[in-house]
Amino acid sequence: MKKTFLLLLLFAFTLSSCEKDDICDANTPTTPRLVIEFYDFLNPSVLKNVSNLKVVGEGMTDGILFNGSQTTNGNTISIPLKTVGTSTTYSFTLNSGNPNPVLIDEDIIKFDYTTQELFVSRACGYKSIFTLDPTNPYTHTDATTANQKWIKFISVEKSNIENENETHIKIFF
């Protein structure tokens, strides 16, 4: 009787230590990226494909090349913002890789924001959401001395960056 009781007690302890696996579902919303759409400056209601756009984060050597003929949607990009700190700087190079250096144009945009961490779940941890600075959401400069910006105008559509299902920034060129 004692042996049966001890065996049942041991069995009960082994079952109580089991718990379900915590796996973060791939469909769980995570930290959103900044969604940017490109528009024709002369006809602001028309989306415009970007030709050989290279986007490089500050301090990085390699960037992402967005080529309108190779991507399914050459007028929209999504780029990450830093979760540590209050700003992220990117260089946007139009006609990157063109053999004629006169046609290559680089603009630099620094996005200023605040972050807030939200608990998603035990398996997924935290995600960050961003709020663009209401007084100065970005700083736009030209990387060359000619000071001819290829980006003519930037419009903030959504200051709160909580998901990737909407456009946050519109760039007109």
mmCIF file of C-alpha atoms in Angstrom:
data_model
loop_
_atom_site.group_PDB
_atom_site.id
_atom_site.type_symbol
_atom_site.label_atom_id
_atom_site.label_comp_id
_atom_site.label_asym_id
_atom_site.label_seq_id
_atom_site.Cartn_x
_atom_site.Cartn_y
_atom_site.Cartn_z
ATOM 1 C CA MET A 1 0.000 0.000 0.000
ATOM 2 C CA LYS A 2 2.857 2.381 0.854
ATOM 3 C CA LYS A 3 4.595 1.590 -2.420
ATOM 4 C CA THR A 4 1.431 2.289 -4.408
ATOM 5 C CA PHE A 5 0.890 5.568 -2.569
ATOM 6 C CA LEU A 6 4.500 6.673 -3.186
ATOM 7 C CA LEU A 7 4.243 5.669 -6.840
ATOM 8 C CA LEU A 8 1.026 7.696 -7.231
ATOM 9 C CA LEU A 9 2.595 10.653 -5.442
ATOM 10 C CA LEU A 10 5.665 10.511 -7.690
ATOM 11 C CA PHE A 11 3.449 10.260 -10.762
ATOM 12 C CA ALA A 12 1.396 13.284 -9.609
ATOM 13 C CA PHE A 13 4.556 15.375 -9.145
ATOM 14 C CA THR A 14 5.862 14.544 -12.609
ATOM 15 C CA LEU A 15 2.578 15.555 -14.233
ATOM 16 C CA SER A 16 2.382 18.816 -12.306
ATOM 17 C CA SER A 17 5.742 19.970 -13.675
ATOM 18 C CA CYS A 18 4.618 19.744 -17.296
ATOM 19 C CA GLU A 19 3.398 22.883 -19.001
ATOM 20 C CA LYS A 20 2.424 23.767 -22.527
ATOM 21 C CA ASP A 21 5.022 25.025 -24.974
ATOM 22 C CA ASP A 22 5.099 28.777 -25.442
ATOM 23 C CA ILE A 23 5.524 29.403 -29.147
ATOM 24 C CA CYS A 24 4.854 32.826 -30.590
ATOM 25 C CA ASP A 25 2.373 32.514 -33.449
ATOM 26 C CA ALA A 26 3.708 33.950 -36.728
ATOM 27 C CA ASN A 27 0.455 35.918 -37.136
ATOM 28 C CA THR A 28 0.938 37.776 -33.854
ATOM 29 C CA PRO A 29 1.509 41.504 -34.468
ATOM 30 C CA THR A 30 5.068 42.518 -33.604
ATOM 31 C CA THR A 31 6.937 45.820 -33.683
ATOM 32 C CA PRO A 32 5.673 47.607 -36.804
ATOM 33 C CA ARG A 33 7.837 49.070 -39.517
ATOM 34 C CA LEU A 34 7.379 52.569 -40.949
ATOM 35 C CA VAL A 35 5.320 52.326 -44.169
ATOM 36 C CA ILE A 36 6.239 54.882 -46.843
ATOM 37 C CA GLU A 37 4.422 55.453 -50.142
ATOM 38 C CA PHE A 38 5.869 57.427 -53.048
ATOM 39 C CA TYR A 39 3.786 59.887 -55.070
ATOM 40 C CA ASP A 40 4.222 62.046 -58.156
ATOM 41 C CA PHE A 41 5.003 65.619 -57.053
ATOM 42 C CA LEU A 42 3.278 67.139 -60.103
ATOM 43 C CA ASN A 43 0.202 64.922 -59.737
ATOM 44 C CA PRO A 44 -0.107 64.268 -55.974
ATOM 45 C CA SER A 45 -2.934 61.743 -56.225
ATOM 46 C CA VAL A 46 -0.889 59.326 -58.381
ATOM 47 C CA LEU A 47 1.404 56.718 -56.829
ATOM 48 C CA LYS A 48 4.835 56.721 -58.473
ATOM 49 C CA ASN A 49 7.263 53.811 -58.768
ATOM 50 C CA VAL A 50 10.780 54.458 -57.538
ATOM 51 C CA SER A 51 13.691 53.547 -59.787
ATOM 52 C CA ASN A 52 16.609 51.777 -58.087
ATOM 53 C CA LEU A 53 16.024 53.207 -54.624
ATOM 54 C CA LYS A 54 18.653 52.215 -52.074
ATOM 55 C CA VAL A 55 17.836 52.754 -48.401
ATOM 56 C CA VAL A 56 20.708 52.599 -45.899
ATOM 57 C CA GLY A 57 20.448 53.085 -42.147
ATOM 58 C CA GLU A 58 22.881 55.396 -40.392
ATOM 59 C CA GLY A 59 26.067 53.583 -39.437
ATOM 60 C CA MET A 60 25.360 50.721 -41.856
ATOM 61 C CA THR A 61 27.328 49.946 -45.011
ATOM 62 C CA ASP A 62 24.791 47.740 -46.766
ATOM 63 C CA GLY A 63 21.279 48.803 -47.543
ATOM 64 C CA ILE A 64 18.170 47.511 -49.190
ATOM 65 C CA LEU A 65 17.763 48.091 -52.919
ATOM 66 C CA PHE A 66 14.174 48.628 -53.999
ATOM 67 C CA ASN A 67 13.858 48.340 -57.763
ATOM 68 C CA GLY A 68 10.420 49.141 -59.170
ATOM 69 C CA SER A 69 10.767 46.530 -61.912
ATOM 70 C CA GLN A 70 11.738 43.694 -59.544
ATOM 71 C CA THR A 71 9.321 44.196 -56.675
ATOM 72 C CA THR A 72 5.584 43.639 -56.802
ATOM 73 C CA ASN A 73 4.851 47.128 -55.506
ATOM 74 C CA GLY A 74 7.612 49.601 -56.323
ATOM 75 C CA ASN A 75 5.792 52.569 -54.815
ATOM 76 C CA THR A 76 5.671 51.370 -51.190
ATOM 77 C CA ILE A 77 8.444 50.416 -48.773
ATOM 78 C CA SER A 78 8.520 49.433 -45.103
ATOM 79 C CA ILE A 79 11.567 50.265 -43.001
ATOM 80 C CA PRO A 80 12.244 49.553 -39.312
ATOM 81 C CA LEU A 81 12.727 52.209 -36.661
ATOM 82 C CA LYS A 82 15.150 51.752 -33.783
ATOM 83 C CA THR A 83 13.464 50.569 -30.613
ATOM 84 C CA VAL A 84 16.291 51.956 -28.488
ATOM 85 C CA GLY A 85 16.540 55.729 -28.720
ATOM 86 C CA THR A 86 14.286 58.432 -30.112
ATOM 87 C CA SER A 87 15.455 58.793 -33.706
ATOM 88 C CA THR A 88 16.413 56.784 -36.772
ATOM 89 C CA THR A 89 18.293 58.158 -39.785
ATOM 90 C CA TYR A 90 18.197 56.733 -43.308
ATOM 91 C CA SER A 91 19.759 57.753 -46.582
ATOM 92 C CA PHE A 92 17.473 57.388 -49.598
ATOM 93 C CA THR A 93 19.507 57.116 -52.815
ATOM 94 C CA LEU A 94 17.592 57.445 -56.078
ATOM 95 C CA ASN A 95 19.081 55.733 -59.168
ATOM 96 C CA SER A 96 21.563 53.833 -57.035
ATOM 97 C CA GLY A 97 24.102 51.915 -59.085
ATOM 98 C CA ASN A 98 23.667 54.121 -62.148
ATOM 99 C CA PRO A 99 26.953 54.374 -64.093
ATOM 100 C CA ASN A 100 26.370 58.121 -64.515
ATOM 101 C CA PRO A 101 27.110 59.702 -61.091
ATOM 102 C CA VAL A 102 25.195 62.868 -62.050
ATOM 103 C CA LEU A 103 21.922 60.887 -62.027
ATOM 104 C CA ILE A 104 22.496 59.458 -58.532
ATOM 105 C CA ASP A 105 20.859 61.585 -55.847
ATOM 106 C CA GLU A 106 20.918 60.969 -52.112
ATOM 107 C CA ASP A 107 18.638 62.536 -49.501
ATOM 108 C CA ILE A 108 18.858 61.913 -45.776
ATOM 109 C CA ILE A 109 15.799 61.704 -43.536
ATOM 110 C CA LYS A 110 15.972 61.524 -39.757
ATOM 111 C CA PHE A 111 12.737 60.412 -38.067
ATOM 112 C CA ASP A 112 12.146 61.627 -34.485
ATOM 113 C CA TYR A 113 9.706 59.733 -32.269
ATOM 114 C CA THR A 114 8.889 58.322 -28.873
ATOM 115 C CA THR A 115 8.512 54.613 -28.149
ATOM 116 C CA GLN A 116 6.192 52.656 -25.934
ATOM 117 C CA GLU A 117 6.604 48.965 -25.123
ATOM 118 C CA LEU A 118 3.490 46.798 -25.020
ATOM 119 C CA PHE A 119 3.334 43.304 -23.595
ATOM 120 C CA VAL A 120 2.095 40.898 -26.279
ATOM 121 C CA SER A 121 2.286 37.529 -24.543
ATOM 122 C CA ARG A 122 4.649 35.339 -22.574
ATOM 123 C CA ALA A 123 5.750 33.581 -25.741
ATOM 124 C CA CYS A 124 6.165 36.719 -27.882
ATOM 125 C CA GLY A 125 7.379 39.134 -25.244
ATOM 126 C CA TYR A 126 7.094 42.864 -25.888
ATOM 127 C CA LYS A 127 6.592 44.943 -29.008
ATOM 128 C CA SER A 128 7.294 48.614 -29.485
ATOM 129 C CA ILE A 129 4.948 51.162 -30.953
ATOM 130 C CA PHE A 130 6.112 54.577 -32.114
ATOM 131 C CA THR A 131 4.668 58.076 -32.080
ATOM 132 C CA LEU A 132 6.283 60.568 -34.429
ATOM 133 C CA ASP A 133 7.246 63.856 -32.779
ATOM 134 C CA PRO A 134 4.260 66.195 -33.306
ATOM 135 C CA THR A 135 6.387 69.348 -33.680
ATOM 136 C CA ASN A 136 9.261 67.945 -35.751
ATOM 137 C CA PRO A 137 8.596 64.384 -37.005
ATOM 138 C CA TYR A 138 11.502 64.386 -39.463
ATOM 139 C CA THR A 139 14.538 66.296 -40.677
ATOM 140 C CA HIS A 140 15.213 66.176 -44.424
ATOM 141 C CA THR A 141 18.618 67.109 -45.846
ATOM 142 C CA ASP A 142 20.522 66.570 -49.071
ATOM 143 C CA ALA A 143 23.701 64.513 -48.882
ATOM 144 C CA THR A 144 25.430 66.326 -51.733
ATOM 145 C CA THR A 145 26.739 69.867 -51.822
ATOM 146 C CA ALA A 146 24.500 70.750 -54.772
ATOM 147 C CA ASN A 147 21.554 70.838 -52.321
ATOM 148 C CA GLN A 148 19.087 69.573 -54.904
ATOM 149 C CA LYS A 149 16.771 67.280 -53.042
ATOM 150 C CA TRP A 150 15.084 64.615 -55.141
ATOM 151 C CA ILE A 151 12.418 64.356 -52.459
ATOM 152 C CA LYS A 152 10.295 67.478 -52.929
ATOM 153 C CA PHE A 153 7.808 67.082 -50.079
ATOM 154 C CA ILE A 154 7.121 64.721 -47.155
ATOM 155 C CA SER A 155 3.686 64.305 -45.616
ATOM 156 C CA VAL A 156 2.993 62.579 -42.290
ATOM 157 C CA GLU A 157 -0.240 60.619 -42.704
ATOM 158 C CA LYS A 158 -0.282 58.741 -39.382
ATOM 159 C CA SER A 159 1.796 59.858 -36.398
ATOM 160 C CA ASN A 160 1.050 56.701 -34.422
ATOM 161 C CA ILE A 161 2.886 53.714 -35.858
ATOM 162 C CA GLU A 162 1.035 50.756 -34.376
ATOM 163 C CA ASN A 163 0.712 48.414 -37.363
ATOM 164 C CA GLU A 164 1.847 47.966 -40.956
ATOM 165 C CA ASN A 165 -1.647 48.000 -42.487
ATOM 166 C CA GLU A 166 -1.640 51.738 -43.188
ATOM 167 C CA THR A 167 0.596 54.346 -44.767
ATOM 168 C CA HIS A 168 2.480 56.456 -42.229
ATOM 169 C CA ILE A 169 4.535 58.703 -44.538
ATOM 170 C CA LYS A 170 4.001 59.949 -48.107
ATOM 171 C CA ILE A 171 7.016 61.092 -50.104
ATOM 172 C CA PHE A 172 6.485 63.245 -53.200
ATOM 173 C CA PHE A 173 9.174 63.445 -55.873
#
